[in-house]
mmCIF file of C-alpha atoms in Angstrom:
data_model
loop_
_atom_site.group_PDB
_atom_site.id
_atom_site.type_symbol
_atom_site.label_atom_id
_atom_site.label_comp_id
_atom_site.label_asym_id
_atom_site.label_seq_id
_atom_site.Cartn_x
_atom_site.Cartn_y
_atom_site.Cartn_z
ATOM 1 C CA MET A 221 128.971 93.376 63.068
ATOM 2 C CA ILE A 222 132.387 94.779 63.995
ATOM 3 C CA ARG A 223 130.815 98.136 64.861
ATOM 4 C CA THR A 224 128.398 96.379 67.196
ATOM 5 C CA ALA A 225 131.167 94.314 68.779
ATOM 6 C CA LEU A 226 133.088 97.502 69.638
ATOM 7 C CA LYS A 227 130.259 98.904 71.713
ATOM 8 C CA PRO A 228 131.008 99.005 75.505
ATOM 9 C CA ALA A 229 128.354 96.436 76.389
ATOM 10 C CA TRP A 230 129.633 93.932 73.842
ATOM 11 C CA LEU A 231 133.236 94.553 74.837
ATOM 12 C CA ALA A 232 132.278 93.755 78.428
ATOM 13 C CA LEU A 233 130.522 90.601 77.224
ATOM 14 C CA LEU A 234 133.638 89.649 75.256
ATOM 15 C CA ALA A 235 135.765 90.036 78.380
ATOM 16 C CA LEU A 236 133.332 87.838 80.275
ATOM 17 C CA LEU A 237 133.477 85.288 77.464
ATOM 18 C CA ALA A 238 137.273 85.201 77.677
ATOM 19 C CA VAL A 239 137.108 84.538 81.429
ATOM 20 C CA VAL A 240 134.537 81.776 80.953
ATOM 21 C CA VAL A 241 136.454 80.088 78.122
ATOM 22 C CA VAL A 242 139.736 80.162 80.040
ATOM 23 C CA ALA A 243 138.003 78.757 83.139
ATOM 24 C CA PHE A 244 136.355 75.957 81.152
ATOM 25 C CA TYR A 245 139.662 75.146 79.439
ATOM 26 C CA GLN A 246 141.496 74.952 82.748
ATOM 27 C CA LEU A 247 138.787 72.732 84.202
ATOM 28 C CA GLY A 248 139.079 70.455 81.187
ATOM 29 C CA MET A 249 142.850 70.232 81.499
ATOM 30 C CA TRP A 250 142.482 69.551 85.217
ATOM 31 C CA GLN A 251 140.164 66.642 84.475
ATOM 32 C CA LEU A 252 142.694 65.269 81.971
ATOM 33 C CA GLY A 253 145.376 65.462 84.652
ATOM 34 C CA VAL A 254 143.111 63.712 87.121
ATOM 35 C CA SER A 255 142.406 60.996 84.547
ATOM 36 C CA SER A 256 146.127 60.318 84.076
ATOM 37 C CA ASN A 257 146.897 60.370 87.807
ATOM 38 C CA LYS A 258 143.985 58.097 88.630
ATOM 39 C CA ALA A 259 144.987 55.630 85.919
ATOM 40 C CA ALA A 260 148.576 55.725 87.146
ATOM 41 C CA ARG A 261 147.478 54.994 90.725
ATOM 42 C CA GLU A 262 145.345 52.089 89.557
ATOM 43 C CA LEU A 263 148.211 50.686 87.489
ATOM 44 C CA ALA A 264 150.606 51.143 90.401
ATOM 45 C CA GLN A 265 148.262 49.230 92.710
ATOM 46 C CA THR A 266 147.943 46.445 90.146
ATOM 47 C CA GLN A 267 151.693 46.366 89.612
ATOM 48 C CA SER A 268 152.495 46.274 93.341
ATOM 49 C CA ALA A 269 150.023 43.445 93.884
ATOM 50 C CA LEU A 270 151.803 41.144 91.439
ATOM 51 C CA GLN A 271 153.652 38.205 92.914
ATOM 52 C CA VAL A 272 157.442 38.437 92.908
ATOM 53 C CA GLN A 273 158.834 35.881 90.467
ATOM 54 C CA PRO A 274 162.318 34.491 89.881
ATOM 55 C CA LEU A 275 164.084 36.393 87.124
ATOM 56 C CA SER A 276 164.835 33.132 85.336
ATOM 57 C CA GLN A 277 161.113 32.533 84.811
ATOM 58 C CA ILE A 278 160.696 35.856 83.037
ATOM 59 C CA THR A 279 163.780 36.278 80.867
ATOM 60 C CA GLY A 280 167.375 35.199 80.390
ATOM 61 C CA PRO A 281 170.678 36.486 79.013
ATOM 62 C CA HIS A 282 170.712 37.370 75.301
ATOM 63 C CA GLU A 283 166.897 37.132 75.154
ATOM 64 C CA ALA A 284 164.691 39.919 73.866
ATOM 65 C CA PHE A 285 162.887 41.837 76.577
ATOM 66 C CA PRO A 286 159.547 40.086 77.140
ATOM 67 C CA PRO A 287 156.544 42.112 75.912
ATOM 68 C CA TYR A 288 154.802 41.649 79.264
ATOM 69 C CA GLY A 289 157.910 42.149 81.408
ATOM 70 C CA ALA A 290 157.861 45.911 82.101
ATOM 71 C CA GLY A 291 157.005 46.480 85.740
ATOM 72 C CA LEU A 292 157.043 42.844 86.794
ATOM 73 C CA PRO A 293 158.485 42.304 90.290
ATOM 74 C CA VAL A 294 161.388 39.843 90.144
ATOM 75 C CA TRP A 295 164.142 38.533 92.381
ATOM 76 C CA THR A 296 167.526 36.981 91.779
ATOM 77 C CA GLU A 297 170.782 36.274 93.597
ATOM 78 C CA GLY A 298 174.415 37.044 92.880
ATOM 79 C CA GLU A 299 177.218 39.499 93.588
ATOM 80 C CA TYR A 300 177.571 43.148 92.654
ATOM 81 C CA VAL A 301 180.363 43.967 90.201
ATOM 82 C CA VAL A 302 181.473 47.321 91.547
ATOM 83 C CA ALA A 303 184.169 47.766 88.894
ATOM 84 C CA ASP A 304 181.429 48.295 86.278
ATOM 85 C CA GLN A 305 179.263 50.610 88.374
ATOM 86 C CA PHE A 306 178.217 53.855 86.668
ATOM 87 C CA LEU A 307 176.008 56.895 87.221
ATOM 88 C CA VAL A 308 173.175 58.201 85.048
ATOM 89 C CA PRO A 309 172.957 62.004 85.379
ATOM 90 C CA ARG A 310 170.021 64.375 84.839
ATOM 91 C CA ARG A 311 167.519 62.254 86.757
ATOM 92 C CA LEU A 312 164.863 63.619 89.096
ATOM 93 C CA LEU A 313 163.502 62.373 92.392
ATOM 94 C CA ASP A 314 160.801 64.426 94.123
ATOM 95 C CA GLY A 315 161.724 67.333 91.859
ATOM 96 C CA GLN A 316 165.380 67.232 92.865
ATOM 97 C CA PRO A 317 168.034 66.651 90.156
ATOM 98 C CA GLY A 318 170.675 64.009 90.667
ATOM 99 C CA TYR A 319 172.047 60.667 89.512
ATOM 100 C CA TRP A 320 170.940 57.066 89.318
ATOM 101 C CA VAL A 321 173.484 54.672 90.789
ATOM 102 C CA VAL A 322 173.628 51.602 88.540
ATOM 103 C CA THR A 323 175.585 48.539 89.625
ATOM 104 C CA PRO A 324 175.555 45.291 87.630
ATOM 105 C CA LEU A 325 174.717 42.102 89.479
ATOM 106 C CA ARG A 326 176.509 38.960 88.352
ATOM 107 C CA THR A 327 173.934 36.197 88.582
ATOM 108 C CA MET A 328 173.520 32.584 87.504
ATOM 109 C CA SER A 329 169.748 32.466 87.954
ATOM 110 C CA ALA A 330 169.213 31.294 84.363
ATOM 111 C CA GLY A 331 171.978 28.689 84.548
ATOM 112 C CA GLU A 332 174.482 30.985 82.838
ATOM 113 C CA THR A 333 176.604 33.693 84.392
ATOM 114 C CA ALA A 334 175.381 37.083 83.193
ATOM 115 C CA LEU A 335 175.196 40.697 84.309
ATOM 116 C CA LEU A 336 171.960 42.423 85.275
ATOM 117 C CA PRO A 337 172.064 46.245 85.631
ATOM 118 C CA VAL A 338 170.479 47.262 88.940
ATOM 119 C CA VAL A 339 169.388 50.811 89.771
ATOM 120 C CA ARG A 340 170.400 50.754 93.431
ATOM 121 C CA GLY A 341 169.124 54.254 94.053
ATOM 122 C CA PHE A 342 169.462 57.998 93.640
ATOM 123 C CA VAL A 343 172.060 60.490 94.860
ATOM 124 C CA THR A 344 172.356 64.251 94.483
ATOM 125 C CA ASP A 345 176.165 64.168 94.480
ATOM 126 C CA PRO A 346 178.406 61.590 92.751
ATOM 127 C CA ASP A 347 180.464 61.310 95.923
ATOM 128 C CA GLN A 348 177.431 59.825 97.699
ATOM 129 C CA ALA A 349 177.495 56.778 95.415
ATOM 130 C CA ASP A 350 179.144 54.098 97.546
ATOM 131 C CA ARG A 351 180.720 50.895 96.279
ATOM 132 C CA PRO A 352 178.954 47.967 97.918
ATOM 133 C CA SER A 353 180.635 44.784 99.006
ATOM 134 C CA GLU A 354 180.742 41.936 96.516
ATOM 135 C CA SER A 355 179.302 39.391 98.923
ATOM 136 C CA HIS A 356 176.454 37.114 97.889
ATOM 137 C CA ILE A 357 173.151 38.959 97.924
ATOM 138 C CA ARG A 358 169.524 38.547 96.966
ATOM 139 C CA VAL A 359 167.919 41.502 95.201
ATOM 140 C CA SER A 360 164.278 42.197 94.464
ATOM 141 C CA GLY A 361 163.032 44.848 92.117
ATOM 142 C CA SER A 362 160.871 45.946 89.229
ATOM 143 C CA LEU A 363 161.915 44.885 85.740
ATOM 144 C CA ALA A 364 162.315 47.602 83.095
ATOM 145 C CA PRO A 365 163.286 47.623 79.414
ATOM 146 C CA SER A 366 166.536 49.065 78.112
ATOM 147 C CA GLU A 367 166.768 52.833 77.643
ATOM 148 C CA HIS A 368 168.449 54.901 74.939
ATOM 149 C CA ALA A 369 172.107 55.712 75.377
ATOM 150 C CA GLY A 370 171.441 59.456 75.662
ATOM 151 C CA THR A 371 174.216 62.030 75.888
ATOM 152 C CA ALA A 372 177.631 60.671 74.970
ATOM 153 C CA ASP A 373 179.819 63.568 76.190
ATOM 154 C CA LEU A 374 179.864 62.745 79.899
ATOM 155 C CA PRO A 375 182.573 62.381 82.549
ATOM 156 C CA LYS A 376 184.170 58.996 83.114
ATOM 157 C CA GLY A 377 181.909 56.704 85.098
ATOM 158 C CA GLN A 378 178.702 58.247 83.763
ATOM 159 C CA ARG A 379 176.324 57.196 80.989
ATOM 160 C CA GLY A 380 173.376 58.961 79.420
ATOM 161 C CA GLY A 381 171.066 55.994 80.005
ATOM 162 C CA ILE A 382 170.882 52.281 80.731
ATOM 163 C CA ASP A 383 171.280 51.044 77.176
ATOM 164 C CA THR A 384 172.128 47.350 77.095
ATOM 165 C CA ALA A 385 173.055 47.587 73.402
ATOM 166 C CA ASP A 386 175.730 50.070 74.458
ATOM 167 C CA LEU A 387 176.775 48.183 77.598
ATOM 168 C CA VAL A 388 177.408 44.973 75.680
ATOM 169 C CA ASN A 389 180.305 46.723 73.929
ATOM 170 C CA ASP A 390 182.023 47.532 77.241
ATOM 171 C CA TRP A 391 181.171 44.579 79.456
ATOM 172 C CA ASP A 392 182.992 41.325 78.814
ATOM 173 C CA GLU A 393 180.239 39.090 80.177
ATOM 174 C CA PRO A 394 176.782 38.289 78.797
ATOM 175 C CA LEU A 395 174.014 40.526 80.070
ATOM 176 C CA TYR A 396 170.258 40.783 80.307
ATOM 177 C CA ASN A 397 168.348 42.939 77.861
ATOM 178 C CA GLY A 398 166.804 45.064 80.586
ATOM 179 C CA PHE A 399 167.445 46.275 84.117
ATOM 180 C CA VAL A 400 165.888 46.335 87.573
ATOM 181 C CA PHE A 401 164.789 49.113 89.904
ATOM 182 C CA LEU A 402 165.937 47.827 93.284
ATOM 183 C CA THR A 403 163.275 47.540 95.965
ATOM 184 C CA ASP A 404 165.043 45.258 98.453
ATOM 185 C CA GLU A 405 168.452 43.776 99.254
ATOM 186 C CA GLU A 406 169.148 40.799 101.514
ATOM 187 C CA PRO A 407 171.443 41.639 103.206
ATOM 188 C CA ARG A 408 171.418 45.393 102.626
ATOM 189 C CA VAL A 409 174.786 46.580 101.355
ATOM 190 C CA SER A 410 173.814 49.967 99.912
ATOM 191 C CA GLY A 411 174.541 52.990 102.081
ATOM 192 C CA GLU A 412 171.901 55.232 103.637
ATOM 193 C CA ALA A 413 172.878 58.104 101.326
ATOM 194 C CA ILE A 414 171.480 56.192 98.356
ATOM 195 C CA VAL A 415 167.722 56.778 98.129
ATOM 196 C CA ARG A 416 165.647 54.062 96.493
ATOM 197 C CA VAL A 417 164.034 55.062 93.211
ATOM 198 C CA PRO A 418 160.309 54.207 93.125
ATOM 199 C CA PRO A 419 159.732 51.854 90.185
ATOM 200 C CA PRO A 420 157.891 53.574 87.331
ATOM 201 C CA VAL A 421 154.385 52.503 86.432
ATOM 202 C CA PHE A 422 154.135 50.608 83.169
ATOM 203 C CA GLY A 423 150.932 49.730 81.384
ATOM 204 C CA GLU A 424 148.658 50.405 78.431
ATOM 205 C CA GLY A 425 145.842 52.111 80.316
ATOM 206 C CA GLY A 426 147.138 55.659 80.308
ATOM 207 C CA VAL A 427 143.917 57.474 81.178
ATOM 208 C CA ASN A 428 140.691 57.076 83.094
ATOM 209 C CA LEU A 429 137.889 57.356 80.538
ATOM 210 C CA ARG A 430 135.328 58.829 82.946
ATOM 211 C CA ASN A 431 137.520 61.838 83.688
ATOM 212 C CA VAL A 432 138.372 62.177 80.002
ATOM 213 C CA GLY A 433 134.622 62.435 79.366
ATOM 214 C CA TYR A 434 134.338 65.185 81.955
ATOM 215 C CA ALA A 435 137.243 67.021 80.310
ATOM 216 C CA LEU A 436 135.562 66.831 76.900
ATOM 217 C CA GLN A 437 132.388 68.246 78.422
ATOM 218 C CA TRP A 438 134.248 71.324 79.659
ATOM 219 C CA PHE A 439 135.836 71.821 76.244
ATOM 220 C CA VAL A 440 132.390 71.522 74.608
ATOM 221 C CA PHE A 441 131.012 74.094 77.064
ATOM 222 C CA ALA A 442 133.806 76.478 76.080
ATOM 223 C CA LEU A 443 133.064 76.046 72.369
ATOM 224 C CA PHE A 444 129.340 76.461 73.012
ATOM 225 C CA ALA A 445 129.961 79.735 74.869
ATOM 226 C CA ILE A 446 131.984 81.035 71.921
ATOM 227 C CA TYR A 447 129.244 79.949 69.496
ATOM 228 C CA MET A 448 126.504 81.657 71.517
ATOM 229 C CA TYR A 449 128.506 84.884 71.755
ATOM 230 C CA PHE A 450 128.907 85.140 67.978
ATOM 231 C CA ARG A 451 125.314 84.110 67.403
ATOM 232 C CA PHE A 452 123.978 86.833 69.704
ATOM 233 C CA LEU A 453 126.395 89.337 68.190
ATOM 234 C CA HIS A 454 125.211 88.454 64.725
ATOM 235 C CA GLU A 455 121.569 88.835 65.747
ATOM 236 C CA ALA A 456 122.275 92.187 67.393
ATOM 237 C CA ALA A 457 124.087 93.478 64.323
ATOM 238 C CA ARG A 458 121.363 92.500 61.829
ATOM 239 C CA PRO A 459 118.798 95.223 62.703
ATOM 240 C CA ALA A 460 121.474 97.895 62.350
ATOM 241 C CA ALA A 461 122.476 96.529 58.984
ATOM 242 C CA LEU A 462 118.820 96.368 57.801
ATOM 243 C CA THR A 463 118.133 99.914 58.979
ATOM 244 C CA SER A 464 121.188 101.214 57.173
ATOM 245 C CA THR A 465 120.108 99.487 53.958
ATOM 246 C CA THR A 466 116.523 100.752 54.187
ATOM 247 C CA SER A 467 117.532 104.350 54.814
ATOM 248 C CA GLY A 468 119.654 104.329 51.707
ATOM 249 C CA ASP A 469 116.769 103.217 49.401
ATOM 250 C CA PRO A 470 114.986 105.872 47.281
ATOM 251 C CA ALA A 471 111.474 106.731 48.343
#
């Protein structure tokens, strides 16, 4: 069968098979990407349509992050604590590397004074991170669970992530077990250099099943093409093998 496969016609067919298989694989991966993007858009639309709720109705200081809380739009009032502001490096926005600007908000929305980390926005240079006034303010945003601490070896004023288990060791006041991606301030106290970070999409539905089905079809087509190639090759090689055997038999 190897001798047959090395013939020019079969080598050309093999090259064609490689092109077809690669094309089918790429089409399948494209459909998987479409399935994820479509699901993300649907989740984002669902998330943005949710009614903004008071933070106190969702969670409170010292409480575990609610299992349904990721992505919920919330609002609360208080004052920024600029002395505890920090930056989170190695973040991306529209493909551009930079820093999250995180400023805790001191709020009494749950009847107890506590700190809520707020991602006020994104900057490409630490010098762009302003220090807002500590006047009374109302903030709205998307609730998110605590992150991992990340890299520890960072300059002063920077942290590897928004890890409330780590922050509780440095902040003297109670804090919420989560943070907020800022979507609105009333009044606005953040400078124009700070770009708002679009809240991430949270949810269980990670893919669109219809597009996943299309992707599986392309993968099956690729496997079928490989199967047919070897089947035809095997059939083409059999007569040669039979002839060789027959010619070697004694008369």
